[in-house]
JSON list of C-alpha atoms in Angstrom, two decimals:
[
{"chain": "A", "resi": 1, "resn": "MET", "atom": "CA", "xyz": [32.04, -47.37, 18.52]},
{"chain": "A", "resi": 2, "resn": "SER", "atom": "CA", "xyz": [31.15, -43.73, 19.32]},
{"chain": "A", "resi": 3, "resn": "ALA", "atom": "CA", "xyz": [27.94, -42.37, 20.62]},
{"chain": "A", "resi": 4, "resn": "PHE", "atom": "CA", "xyz": [27.41, -40.42, 17.47]},
{"chain": "A", "resi": 5, "resn": "ASP", "atom": "CA", "xyz": [27.05, -43.43, 15.12]},
{"chain": "A", "resi": 6, "resn": "ASN", "atom": "CA", "xyz": [23.35, -43.74, 15.83]},
{"chain": "A", "resi": 7, "resn": "VAL", "atom": "CA", "xyz": [22.71, -39.92, 15.50]},
{"chain": "A", "resi": 8, "resn": "VAL", "atom": "CA", "xyz": [24.18, -39.40, 11.96]},
{"chain": "A", "resi": 9, "resn": "VAL", "atom": "CA", "xyz": [21.52, -39.58, 9.32]},
{"chain": "A", "resi": 10, "resn": "VAL", "atom": "CA", "xyz": [22.51, -40.66, 5.78]},
{"chain": "A", "resi": 11, "resn": "GLY", "atom": "CA", "xyz": [20.43, -40.04, 2.76]},
{"chain": "A", "resi": 12, "resn": "LYS", "atom": "CA", "xyz": [18.41, -37.28, 1.27]},
{"chain": "A", "resi": 13, "resn": "LEU", "atom": "CA", "xyz": [16.39, -34.85, 3.49]},
{"chain": "A", "resi": 14, "resn": "LYS", "atom": "CA", "xyz": [12.79, -35.32, 4.23]},
{"chain": "A", "resi": 15, "resn": "LEU", "atom": "CA", "xyz": [10.58, -32.49, 4.61]},
{"chain": "A", "resi": 16, "resn": "LYS", "atom": "CA", "xyz": [7.90, -32.63, 7.33]},
{"chain": "A", "resi": 17, "resn": "GLY", "atom": "CA", "xyz": [4.38, -31.32, 7.00]},
{"chain": "A", "resi": 18, "resn": "LYS", "atom": "CA", "xyz": [2.51, -30.63, 3.80]},
{"chain": "A", "resi": 19, "resn": "PRO", "atom": "CA", "xyz": [4.09, -32.01, 0.70]},
{"chain": "A", "resi": 20, "resn": "LEU", "atom": "CA", "xyz": [5.25, -29.44, -1.88]},
{"chain": "A", "resi": 21, "resn": "ALA", "atom": "CA", "xyz": [3.26, -29.03, -5.08]},
{"chain": "A", "resi": 22, "resn": "VAL", "atom": "CA", "xyz": [6.19, -29.93, -7.37]},
{"chain": "A", "resi": 23, "resn": "LYS", "atom": "CA", "xyz": [5.75, -31.32, -10.89]},
{"chain": "A", "resi": 24, "resn": "GLY", "atom": "CA", "xyz": [8.75, -32.62, -12.68]},
{"chain": "A", "resi": 25, "resn": "GLY", "atom": "CA", "xyz": [11.20, -30.33, -10.85]},
{"chain": "A", "resi": 26, "resn": "GLY", "atom": "CA", "xyz": [9.15, -27.23, -11.36]},
{"chain": "A", "resi": 27, "resn": "VAL", "atom": "CA", "xyz": [6.77, -25.27, -9.17]},
{"chain": "A", "resi": 28, "resn": "SER", "atom": "CA", "xyz": [3.24, -25.15, -10.17]},
{"chain": "A", "resi": 29, "resn": "LYS", "atom": "CA", "xyz": [1.66, -21.59, -10.18]},
{"chain": "A", "resi": 30, "resn": "LYS", "atom": "CA", "xyz": [-1.95, -20.51, -9.95]},
{"chain": "A", "resi": 31, "resn": "ASN", "atom": "CA", "xyz": [-3.48, -19.22, -13.08]},
{"chain": "A", "resi": 32, "resn": "LYS", "atom": "CA", "xyz": [-4.30, -15.72, -13.23]},
{"chain": "A", "resi": 33, "resn": "LYS", "atom": "CA", "xyz": [-7.93, -14.72, -13.83]},
{"chain": "A", "resi": 34, "resn": "LYS", "atom": "CA", "xyz": [-8.50, -13.16, -17.00]},
{"chain": "A", "resi": 35, "resn": "ARG", "atom": "CA", "xyz": [-9.90, -9.68, -16.78]},
{"chain": "A", "resi": 36, "resn": "SER", "atom": "CA", "xyz": [-10.54, -8.84, -20.41]},
{"chain": "A", "resi": 37, "resn": "ASN", "atom": "CA", "xyz": [-13.94, -7.42, -19.59]},
{"chain": "A", "resi": 38, "resn": "TYR", "atom": "CA", "xyz": [-12.49, -5.00, -17.08]},
{"chain": "A", "resi": 39, "resn": "TYR", "atom": "CA", "xyz": [-9.81, -3.78, -19.60]},
{"chain": "A", "resi": 40, "resn": "HIS", "atom": "CA", "xyz": [-12.41, -3.36, -22.37]},
{"chain": "A", "resi": 41, "resn": "GLN", "atom": "CA", "xyz": [-14.49, -1.14, -20.00]},
{"chain": "A", "resi": 42, "resn": "LEU", "atom": "CA", "xyz": [-11.38, 0.99, -19.18]},
{"chain": "A", "resi": 43, "resn": "SER", "atom": "CA", "xyz": [-10.57, 1.44, -22.88]},
{"chain": "A", "resi": 44, "resn": "GLN", "atom": "CA", "xyz": [-14.22, 2.56, -23.48]},
{"chain": "A", "resi": 45, "resn": "ALA", "atom": "CA", "xyz": [-14.02, 4.90, -20.55]},
{"chain": "A", "resi": 46, "resn": "SER", "atom": "CA", "xyz": [-10.78, 6.57, -21.98]},
{"chain": "A", "resi": 47, "resn": "GLN", "atom": "CA", "xyz": [-12.65, 6.92, -25.23]},
{"chain": "A", "resi": 48, "resn": "GLY", "atom": "CA", "xyz": [-15.55, 8.57, -23.36]},
{"chain": "A", "resi": 49, "resn": "VAL", "atom": "CA", "xyz": [-18.17, 5.97, -23.79]},
{"chain": "A", "resi": 50, "resn": "ILE", "atom": "CA", "xyz": [-19.53, 3.75, -20.87]},
{"chain": "A", "resi": 51, "resn": "GLY", "atom": "CA", "xyz": [-22.63, 1.57, -21.42]},
{"chain": "A", "resi": 52, "resn": "GLY", "atom": "CA", "xyz": [-23.53, 3.30, -24.58]},
{"chain": "A", "resi": 53, "resn": "GLU", "atom": "CA", "xyz": [-23.80, 6.75, -23.16]},
{"chain": "A", "resi": 54, "resn": "ALA", "atom": "CA", "xyz": [-21.33, 9.48, -23.77]},
{"chain": "A", "resi": 55, "resn": "VAL", "atom": "CA", "xyz": [-19.48, 10.68, -20.73]},
{"chain": "A", "resi": 56, "resn": "MET", "atom": "CA", "xyz": [-19.00, 14.51, -20.36]},
{"chain": "A", "resi": 57, "resn": "ASP", "atom": "CA", "xyz": [-15.46, 15.83, -19.87]},
{"chain": "A", "resi": 58, "resn": "ASP", "atom": "CA", "xyz": [-14.63, 17.15, -16.46]},
{"chain": "A", "resi": 59, "resn": "THR", "atom": "CA", "xyz": [-12.84, 20.05, -18.14]},
{"chain": "A", "resi": 60, "resn": "GLU", "atom": "CA", "xyz": [-16.20, 21.55, -19.12]},
{"chain": "A", "resi": 61, "resn": "ASN", "atom": "CA", "xyz": [-17.44, 21.39, -15.51]},
{"chain": "A", "resi": 62, "resn": "ASP", "atom": "CA", "xyz": [-14.60, 22.71, -13.65]},
{"chain": "A", "resi": 63, "resn": "GLY", "atom": "CA", "xyz": [-14.03, 25.90, -15.62]},
{"chain": "A", "resi": 64, "resn": "GLY", "atom": "CA", "xyz": [-11.15, 24.63, -17.91]},
{"chain": "A", "resi": 65, "resn": "ARG", "atom": "CA", "xyz": [-8.87, 23.58, -14.97]},
{"chain": "A", "resi": 66, "resn": "GLY", "atom": "CA", "xyz": [-8.60, 20.06, -16.53]},
{"chain": "A", "resi": 67, "resn": "GLN", "atom": "CA", "xyz": [-7.26, 17.28, -14.27]},
{"chain": "A", "resi": 68, "resn": "ALA", "atom": "CA", "xyz": [-5.61, 19.73, -11.84]},
{"chain": "A", "resi": 69, "resn": "GLY", "atom": "CA", "xyz": [-9.16, 20.69, -10.69]},
{"chain": "A", "resi": 70, "resn": "ALA", "atom": "CA", "xyz": [-9.95, 17.24, -9.33]},
{"chain": "A", "resi": 71, "resn": "TYR", "atom": "CA", "xyz": [-6.46, 17.22, -7.54]},
{"chain": "A", "resi": 72, "resn": "ASP", "atom": "CA", "xyz": [-6.91, 20.55, -6.13]},
{"chain": "A", "resi": 73, "resn": "ASP", "atom": "CA", "xyz": [-10.24, 19.59, -4.32]},
{"chain": "A", "resi": 74, "resn": "HIS", "atom": "CA", "xyz": [-8.21, 17.35, -1.98]},
{"chain": "A", "resi": 75, "resn": "LEU", "atom": "CA", "xyz": [-5.50, 19.90, -1.00]},
{"chain": "A", "resi": 76, "resn": "THR", "atom": "CA", "xyz": [-5.64, 21.90, 2.15]},
{"chain": "A", "resi": 77, "resn": "PRO", "atom": "CA", "xyz": [-5.17, 25.73, 1.85]},
{"chain": "A", "resi": 78, "resn": "ALA", "atom": "CA", "xyz": [-1.54, 25.34, 3.10]},
{"chain": "A", "resi": 79, "resn": "GLU", "atom": "CA", "xyz": [-0.81, 22.78, 0.40]},
{"chain": "A", "resi": 80, "resn": "ARG", "atom": "CA", "xyz": [-2.28, 25.06, -2.22]},
{"chain": "A", "resi": 81, "resn": "ARG", "atom": "CA", "xyz": [-0.11, 28.04, -1.09]},
{"chain": "A", "resi": 82, "resn": "TYR", "atom": "CA", "xyz": [2.95, 25.79, -1.09]},
{"chain": "A", "resi": 83, "resn": "LEU", "atom": "CA", "xyz": [2.26, 24.63, -4.61]},
{"chain": "A", "resi": 84, "resn": "GLN", "atom": "CA", "xyz": [1.65, 28.26, -5.82]},
{"chain": "A", "resi": 85, "resn": "GLN", "atom": "CA", "xyz": [4.90, 29.40, -4.15]},
{"chain": "A", "resi": 86, "resn": "THR", "atom": "CA", "xyz": [6.92, 26.62, -5.78]},
{"chain": "A", "resi": 87, "resn": "GLU", "atom": "CA", "xyz": [5.51, 27.46, -9.18]},
{"chain": "A", "resi": 88, "resn": "ARG", "atom": "CA", "xyz": [6.41, 31.10, -8.78]},
{"chain": "A", "resi": 89, "resn": "ILE", "atom": "CA", "xyz": [9.96, 30.13, -7.66]},
{"chain": "A", "resi": 90, "resn": "GLN", "atom": "CA", "xyz": [10.32, 27.91, -10.72]},
{"chain": "A", "resi": 91, "resn": "LEU", "atom": "CA", "xyz": [9.09, 30.62, -13.10]},
{"chain": "A", "resi": 92, "resn": "LYS", "atom": "CA", "xyz": [11.64, 33.05, -11.61]},
{"chain": "A", "resi": 93, "resn": "LYS", "atom": "CA", "xyz": [14.49, 30.60, -12.14]},
{"chain": "A", "resi": 94, "resn": "LEU", "atom": "CA", "xyz": [13.45, 29.93, -15.72]},
{"chain": "A", "resi": 95, "resn": "ALA", "atom": "CA", "xyz": [13.23, 33.74, -16.38]},
{"chain": "A", "resi": 96, "resn": "LYS", "atom": "CA", "xyz": [16.67, 34.25, -14.91]},
{"chain": "A", "resi": 97, "resn": "MET", "atom": "CA", "xyz": [18.11, 31.44, -16.96]},
{"chain": "A", "resi": 98, "resn": "ALA", "atom": "CA", "xyz": [16.43, 32.64, -20.15]},
{"chain": "A", "resi": 99, "resn": "LYS", "atom": "CA", "xyz": [18.09, 36.12, -19.76]},
{"chain": "A", "resi": 100, "resn": "LYS", "atom": "CA", "xyz": [21.64, 34.59, -20.08]},
{"chain": "A", "resi": 101, "resn": "SER", "atom": "CA", "xyz": [23.04, 32.91, -23.01]},
{"chain": "A", "resi": 102, "resn": "HIS", "atom": "CA", "xyz": [25.29, 29.84, -22.72]},
{"chain": "A", "resi": 103, "resn": "ARG", "atom": "CA", "xyz": [28.26, 31.86, -23.48]},
{"chain": "A", "resi": 104, "resn": "ASP", "atom": "CA", "xyz": [27.56, 34.19, -20.55]},
{"chain": "A", "resi": 105, "resn": "ARG", "atom": "CA", "xyz": [26.84, 31.20, -18.17]},
{"chain": "A", "resi": 106, "resn": "VAL", "atom": "CA", "xyz": [30.17, 29.66, -19.17]},
{"chain": "A", "resi": 107, "resn": "GLN", "atom": "CA", "xyz": [32.10, 32.93, -18.68]},
{"chain": "A", "resi": 108, "resn": "GLU", "atom": "CA", "xyz": [30.52, 33.42, -15.12]},
{"chain": "A", "resi": 109, "resn": "PHE", "atom": "CA", "xyz": [31.36, 29.87, -14.22]},
{"chain": "A", "resi": 110, "resn": "ASN", "atom": "CA", "xyz": [34.94, 30.42, -15.40]},
{"chain": "A", "resi": 111, "resn": "HIS", "atom": "CA", "xyz": [35.22, 33.63, -13.36]},
{"chain": "A", "resi": 112, "resn": "TYR", "atom": "CA", "xyz": [33.96, 31.81, -10.33]},
{"chain": "A", "resi": 113, "resn": "LEU", "atom": "CA", "xyz": [36.47, 28.98, -10.65]},
{"chain": "A", "resi": 114, "resn": "ALA", "atom": "CA", "xyz": [39.32, 31.55, -11.18]},
{"chain": "A", "resi": 115, "resn": "ASN", "atom": "CA", "xyz": [38.35, 33.13, -8.00]},
{"chain": "A", "resi": 116, "resn": "LEU", "atom": "CA", "xyz": [38.45, 29.91, -5.91]},
{"chain": "A", "resi": 117, "resn": "SER", "atom": "CA", "xyz": [41.36, 29.44, -3.66]},
{"chain": "A", "resi": 118, "resn": "GLU", "atom": "CA", "xyz": [43.51, 26.54, -4.71]},
{"chain": "A", "resi": 119, "resn": "HIS", "atom": "CA", "xyz": [43.88, 24.73, -1.45]},
{"chain": "A", "resi": 120, "resn": "HIS", "atom": "CA", "xyz": [43.37, 21.37, -3.17]},
{"chain": "A", "resi": 121, "resn": "ASP", "atom": "CA", "xyz": [46.63, 21.80, -5.16]},
{"chain": "A", "resi": 122, "resn": "ILE", "atom": "CA", "xyz": [49.59, 19.87, -3.87]},
{"chain": "A", "resi": 123, "resn": "PRO", "atom": "CA", "xyz": [52.81, 21.98, -3.97]},
{"chain": "A", "resi": 124, "resn": "LYS", "atom": "CA", "xyz": [55.79, 20.43, -5.54]},
{"chain": "A", "resi": 125, "resn": "VAL", "atom": "CA", "xyz": [58.02, 18.37, -3.11]},
{"chain": "A", "resi": 126, "resn": "GLY", "atom": "CA", "xyz": [61.80, 18.14, -3.38]},
{"chain": "A", "resi": 127, "resn": "PRO", "atom": "CA", "xyz": [64.56, 20.39, -4.70]},
{"chain": "A", "resi": 128, "resn": "GLY", "atom": "CA", "xyz": [63.78, 22.90, -7.27]}
]
């Protein structure tokens, strides 16, 4: 007999510690708490009524800026300048694209492709 005969364990594994909460091969899950009252309040808030009183729109208070007004309150001056600059750049790009028709853009692209060097082409190998 070898020294390993007493060490080898035969049979199913046994887990130490707290037993698992297993029912019939499945895992039991906690039930989620129902928050129907919370969702009901949210739906009323979106309709503009909370607690029976009408809620004033923020658009009236911030001079017509809408939701952007609440967002702008948290921005630093540098962030505001950055957003304004990106808006200006986007408007310039749109104006530039609006000037050209699709046909003009295709012709310009074809002209660009024609001027490219053809270093990717493989020359013919062999006689002839």
